[in-house]
CSV table of C-alpha atoms in Angstrom, one decimal:
chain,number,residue,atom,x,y,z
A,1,UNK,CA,55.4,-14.0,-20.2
A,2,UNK,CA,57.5,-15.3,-22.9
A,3,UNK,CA,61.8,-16.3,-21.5
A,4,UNK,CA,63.8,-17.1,-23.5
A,5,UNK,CA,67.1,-17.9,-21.5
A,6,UNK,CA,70.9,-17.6,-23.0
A,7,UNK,CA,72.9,-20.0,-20.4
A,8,UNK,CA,76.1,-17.8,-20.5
A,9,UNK,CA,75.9,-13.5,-20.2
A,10,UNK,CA,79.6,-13.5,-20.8
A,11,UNK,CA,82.4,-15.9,-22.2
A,12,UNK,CA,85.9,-16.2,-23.1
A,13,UNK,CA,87.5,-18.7,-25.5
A,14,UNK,CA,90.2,-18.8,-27.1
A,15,UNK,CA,91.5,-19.4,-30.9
A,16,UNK,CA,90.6,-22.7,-32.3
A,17,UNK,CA,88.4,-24.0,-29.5
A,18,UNK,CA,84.8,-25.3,-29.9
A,19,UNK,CA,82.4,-23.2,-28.3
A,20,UNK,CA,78.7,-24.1,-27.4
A,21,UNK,CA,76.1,-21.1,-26.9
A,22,UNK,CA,72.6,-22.5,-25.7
A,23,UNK,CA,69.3,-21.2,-25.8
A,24,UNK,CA,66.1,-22.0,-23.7
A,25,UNK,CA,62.7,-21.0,-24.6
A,26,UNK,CA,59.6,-22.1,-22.3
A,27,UNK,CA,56.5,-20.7,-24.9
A,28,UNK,CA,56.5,-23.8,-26.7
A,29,UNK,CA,57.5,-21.9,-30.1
A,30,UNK,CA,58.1,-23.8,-33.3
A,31,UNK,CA,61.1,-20.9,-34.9
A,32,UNK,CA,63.9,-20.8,-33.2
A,33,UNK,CA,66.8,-17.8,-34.4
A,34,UNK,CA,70.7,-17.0,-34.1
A,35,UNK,CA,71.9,-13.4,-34.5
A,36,UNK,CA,74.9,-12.0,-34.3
A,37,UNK,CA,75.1,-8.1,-33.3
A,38,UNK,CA,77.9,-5.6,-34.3
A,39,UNK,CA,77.9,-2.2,-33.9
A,40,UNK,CA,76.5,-0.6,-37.1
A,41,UNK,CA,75.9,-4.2,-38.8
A,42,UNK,CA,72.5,-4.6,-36.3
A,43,UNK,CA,71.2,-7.6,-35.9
A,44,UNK,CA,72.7,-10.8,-38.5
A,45,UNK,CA,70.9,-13.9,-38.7
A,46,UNK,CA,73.4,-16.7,-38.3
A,47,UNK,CA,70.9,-19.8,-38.9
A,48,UNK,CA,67.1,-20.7,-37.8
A,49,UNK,CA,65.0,-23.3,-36.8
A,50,UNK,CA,61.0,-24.2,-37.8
A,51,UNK,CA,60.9,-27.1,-35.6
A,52,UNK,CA,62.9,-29.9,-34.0
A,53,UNK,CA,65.9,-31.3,-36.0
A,54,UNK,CA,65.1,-28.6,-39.1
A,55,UNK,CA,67.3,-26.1,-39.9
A,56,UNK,CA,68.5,-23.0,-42.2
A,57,UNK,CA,71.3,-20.8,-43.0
A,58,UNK,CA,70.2,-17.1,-42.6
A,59,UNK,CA,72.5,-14.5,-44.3
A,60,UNK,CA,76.0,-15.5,-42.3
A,61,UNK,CA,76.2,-19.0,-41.3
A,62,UNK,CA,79.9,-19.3,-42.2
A,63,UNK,CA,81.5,-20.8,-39.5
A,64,UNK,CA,78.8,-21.8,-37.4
A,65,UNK,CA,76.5,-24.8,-37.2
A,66,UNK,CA,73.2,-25.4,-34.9
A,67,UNK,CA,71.3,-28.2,-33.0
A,68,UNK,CA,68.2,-28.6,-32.1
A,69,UNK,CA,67.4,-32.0,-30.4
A,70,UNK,CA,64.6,-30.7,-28.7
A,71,UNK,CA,61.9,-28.1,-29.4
A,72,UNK,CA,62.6,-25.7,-26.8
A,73,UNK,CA,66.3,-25.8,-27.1
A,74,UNK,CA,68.7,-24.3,-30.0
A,75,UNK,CA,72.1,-24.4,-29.9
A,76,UNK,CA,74.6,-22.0,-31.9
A,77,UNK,CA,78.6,-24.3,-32.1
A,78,UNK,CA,81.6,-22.3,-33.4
A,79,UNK,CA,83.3,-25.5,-34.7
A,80,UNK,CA,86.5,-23.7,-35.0
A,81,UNK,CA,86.7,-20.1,-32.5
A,82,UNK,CA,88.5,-17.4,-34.4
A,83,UNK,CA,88.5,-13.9,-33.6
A,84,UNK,CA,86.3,-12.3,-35.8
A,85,UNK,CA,83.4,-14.3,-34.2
A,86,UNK,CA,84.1,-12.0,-30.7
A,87,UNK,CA,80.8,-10.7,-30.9
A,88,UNK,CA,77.6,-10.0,-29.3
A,89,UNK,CA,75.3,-13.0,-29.7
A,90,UNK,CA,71.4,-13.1,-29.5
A,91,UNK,CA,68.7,-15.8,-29.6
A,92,UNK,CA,65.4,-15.2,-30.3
A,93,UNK,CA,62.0,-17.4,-30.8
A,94,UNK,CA,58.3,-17.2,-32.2
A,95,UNK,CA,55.2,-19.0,-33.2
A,96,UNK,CA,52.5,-19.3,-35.8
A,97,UNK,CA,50.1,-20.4,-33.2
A,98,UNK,CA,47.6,-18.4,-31.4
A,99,UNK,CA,48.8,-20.5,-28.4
A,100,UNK,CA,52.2,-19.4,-28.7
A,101,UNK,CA,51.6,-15.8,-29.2
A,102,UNK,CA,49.7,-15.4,-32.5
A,103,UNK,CA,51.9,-13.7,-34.5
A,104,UNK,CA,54.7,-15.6,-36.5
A,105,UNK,CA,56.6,-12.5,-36.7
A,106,UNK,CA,56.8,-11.2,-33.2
A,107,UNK,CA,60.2,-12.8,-32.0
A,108,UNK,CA,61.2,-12.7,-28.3
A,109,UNK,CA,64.7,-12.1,-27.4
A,110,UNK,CA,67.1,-13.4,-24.7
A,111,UNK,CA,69.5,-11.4,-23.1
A,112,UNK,CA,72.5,-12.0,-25.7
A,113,UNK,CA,76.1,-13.6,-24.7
A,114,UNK,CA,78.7,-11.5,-25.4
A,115,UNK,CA,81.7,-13.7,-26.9
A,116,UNK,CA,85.2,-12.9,-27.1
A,117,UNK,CA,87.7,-15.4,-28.7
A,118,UNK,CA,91.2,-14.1,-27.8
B,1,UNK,CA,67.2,-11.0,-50.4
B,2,UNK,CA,65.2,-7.6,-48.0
B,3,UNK,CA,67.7,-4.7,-47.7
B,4,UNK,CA,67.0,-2.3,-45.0
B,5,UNK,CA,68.9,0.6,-44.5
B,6,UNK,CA,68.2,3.0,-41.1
B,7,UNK,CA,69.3,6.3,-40.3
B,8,UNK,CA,70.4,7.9,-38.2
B,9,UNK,CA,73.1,5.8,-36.8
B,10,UNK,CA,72.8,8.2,-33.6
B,11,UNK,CA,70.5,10.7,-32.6
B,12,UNK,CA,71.0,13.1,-29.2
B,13,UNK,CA,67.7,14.8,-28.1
B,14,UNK,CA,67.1,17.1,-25.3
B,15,UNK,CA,64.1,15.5,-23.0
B,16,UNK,CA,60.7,16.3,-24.5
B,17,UNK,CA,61.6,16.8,-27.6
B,18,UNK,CA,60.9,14.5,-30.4
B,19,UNK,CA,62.7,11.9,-32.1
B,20,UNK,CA,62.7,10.5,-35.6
B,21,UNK,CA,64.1,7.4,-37.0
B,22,UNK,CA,63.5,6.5,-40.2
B,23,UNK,CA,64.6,3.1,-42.3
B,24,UNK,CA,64.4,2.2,-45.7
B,25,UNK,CA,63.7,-1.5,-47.5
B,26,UNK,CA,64.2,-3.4,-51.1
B,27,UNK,CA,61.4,-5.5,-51.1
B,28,UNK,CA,58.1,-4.6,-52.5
B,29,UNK,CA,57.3,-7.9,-51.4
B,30,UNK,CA,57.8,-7.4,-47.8
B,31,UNK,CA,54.5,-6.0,-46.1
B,32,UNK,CA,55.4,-6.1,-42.0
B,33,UNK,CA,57.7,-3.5,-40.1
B,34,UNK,CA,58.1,-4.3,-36.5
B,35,UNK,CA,60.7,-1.6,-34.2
B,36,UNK,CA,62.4,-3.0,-31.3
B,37,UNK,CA,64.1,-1.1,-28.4
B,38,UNK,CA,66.8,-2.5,-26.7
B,39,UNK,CA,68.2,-1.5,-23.4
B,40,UNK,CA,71.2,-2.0,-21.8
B,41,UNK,CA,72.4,-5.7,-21.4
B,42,UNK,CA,68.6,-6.5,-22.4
B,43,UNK,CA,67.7,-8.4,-25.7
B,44,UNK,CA,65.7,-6.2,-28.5
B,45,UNK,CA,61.8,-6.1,-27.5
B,46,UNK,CA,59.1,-5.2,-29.8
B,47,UNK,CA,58.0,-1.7,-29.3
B,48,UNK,CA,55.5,-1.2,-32.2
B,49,UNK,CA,54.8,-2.7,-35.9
B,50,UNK,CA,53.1,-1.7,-38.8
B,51,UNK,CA,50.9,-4.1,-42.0
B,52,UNK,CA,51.5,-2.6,-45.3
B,53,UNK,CA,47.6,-2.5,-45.8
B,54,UNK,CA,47.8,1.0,-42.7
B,55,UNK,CA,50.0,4.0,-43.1
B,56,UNK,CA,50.2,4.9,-39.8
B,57,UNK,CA,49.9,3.6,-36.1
B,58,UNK,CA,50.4,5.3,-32.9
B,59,UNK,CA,50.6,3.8,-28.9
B,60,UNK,CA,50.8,6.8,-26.7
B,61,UNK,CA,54.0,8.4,-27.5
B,62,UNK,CA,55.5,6.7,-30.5
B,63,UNK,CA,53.9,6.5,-33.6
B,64,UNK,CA,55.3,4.6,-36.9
B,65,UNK,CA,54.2,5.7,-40.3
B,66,UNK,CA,54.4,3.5,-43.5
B,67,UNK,CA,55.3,4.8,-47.3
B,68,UNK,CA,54.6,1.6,-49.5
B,69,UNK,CA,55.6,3.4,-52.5
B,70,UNK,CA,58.6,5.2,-51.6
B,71,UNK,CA,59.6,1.6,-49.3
B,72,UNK,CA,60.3,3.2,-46.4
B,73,UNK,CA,58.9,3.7,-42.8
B,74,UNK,CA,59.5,5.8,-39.8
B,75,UNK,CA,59.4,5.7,-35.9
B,76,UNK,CA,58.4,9.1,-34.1
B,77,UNK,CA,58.9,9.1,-30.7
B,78,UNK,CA,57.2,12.2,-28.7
B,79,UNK,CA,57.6,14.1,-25.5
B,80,UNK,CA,61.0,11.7,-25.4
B,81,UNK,CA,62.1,11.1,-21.9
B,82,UNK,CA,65.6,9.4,-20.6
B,83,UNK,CA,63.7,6.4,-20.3
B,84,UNK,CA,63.5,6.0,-23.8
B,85,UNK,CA,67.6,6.4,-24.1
B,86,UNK,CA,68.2,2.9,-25.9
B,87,UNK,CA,69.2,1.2,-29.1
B,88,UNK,CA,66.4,1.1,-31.7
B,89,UNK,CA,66.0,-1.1,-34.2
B,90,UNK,CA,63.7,-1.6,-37.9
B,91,UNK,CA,62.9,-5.0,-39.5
B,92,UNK,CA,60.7,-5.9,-42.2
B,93,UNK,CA,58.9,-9.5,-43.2
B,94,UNK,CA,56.7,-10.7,-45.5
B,95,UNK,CA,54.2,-12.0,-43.1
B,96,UNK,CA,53.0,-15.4,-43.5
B,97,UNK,CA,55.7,-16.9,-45.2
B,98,UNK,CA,59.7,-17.6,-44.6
B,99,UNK,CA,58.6,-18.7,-40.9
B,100,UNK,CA,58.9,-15.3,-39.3
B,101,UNK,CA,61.8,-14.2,-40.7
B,102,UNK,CA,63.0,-10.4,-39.8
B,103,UNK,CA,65.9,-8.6,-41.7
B,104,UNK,CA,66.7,-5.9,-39.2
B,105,UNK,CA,68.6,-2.1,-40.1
B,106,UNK,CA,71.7,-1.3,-38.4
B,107,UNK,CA,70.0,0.3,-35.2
B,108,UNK,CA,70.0,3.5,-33.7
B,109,UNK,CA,71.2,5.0,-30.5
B,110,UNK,CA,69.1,7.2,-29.3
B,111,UNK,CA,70.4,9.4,-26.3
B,112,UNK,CA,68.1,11.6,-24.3
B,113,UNK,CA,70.0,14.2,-21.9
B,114,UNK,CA,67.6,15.2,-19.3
């Protein structure tokens, strides 16, 4: 079975700090994703990933930034917390390869951390 | 960029009946519709997709049919149980290209009183 792993379920930041949000997969896939969930906005992509170091915006990267050092890790950085980024966030991966599930378009989900920046 | 719509925002059904969601796009271009359910504190999980080339596909009790020409597609979900209480959610691609990209709709919650 595909994991993908979000290291924090819950955090708490306040205004102004910078705030890492990390994201494990163990499936080997190449696309990594950010999305930001709000009720009645569904799911927002913040910024993906096709492969190590690579990156693009997606529809709301304002105020964000990624990483990704390594292939099975992606990380989401609020350089600058503010308030209207208290949201839930969710990471999600998928592969081209038949090794890694076949379908390019079938992305896996973690869990989701839920952010609030008071 | 894809524009999907979905609707209803919530839907309340009594157990066994049936449930329709339905979700509209922008995109001629885009020719793959994936659903996802997500359950409390879970991430989204794909439940069933569709490939603009079939109009309809069913697994047991939820079925998704395709209207290329009107650009938009539905979920049915059958014989509902509380089980299937969750947030739903529609997506389209255009397969093969953009590196998997999904623009999702705004979800659903979908209640089911027993």
């Amino acid at each position: 079975d595909v994991k993908v792993t979000q290291s924090s379920r819950y955090l708490v930041k306040r205004t102004g700090e910078k705030v890492f949000l990390e994201c494990v997969q163990d499936m080997d896939h190449e696309n990594m994703f950010w999305y930001r969930q709000d009720p009645g906005l569904g799911l927002r992509l913040i910024y993906f990933s096709y492969d190590v170091k690579m990156k693009e915006k997606g529809d709301i990267p304002e105020g964000y930034s990624v990483s990704r050092e390594k292939k099975e890790r992606f990380s989401l950085i609020l350089e600058s917390a503010s308030t209207n980024q208290t949201s839930m966030y969710l990471c999600a991966s998928s592969s081209p390869s038949l090794r890694g599930g076949g379908n390019e378009n079938i992305q896996y989900f973690g869990a989701g951390t839920r952010l609030s920046v008071l | 960029g894809e524009n999907v719509e979905q609707h209803p925002s919530t839907l309340s059904v009594q157990e066994g009946d049936s449930a329709v969601i339905k979700c509209t796009y922008s995109d001629s271009a885009s020719n793959y519709f994936p659903w996802y359910k997500q359950e409390l504190g879970k991430g989204p999980q794909l439940i069933i997709d569709i490939r603009s080339n079939v109009g309809e596909k069913k697994d047991q009790r939820i079925a998704v049919t395709l209207n290329k020409t009107a650009k938009h597609f539905s979920l049915h979900i059958t014989e509902t149980q509380p089980e299937d209480s969750a947030v739903y959610f529609c997506a389209a691609s255009m397969d093969g290209t953009s590196y998997g990209k999904l623009t999702f709709g705004q979800g659903t919650i979908l209640t089911v009183h027993p």
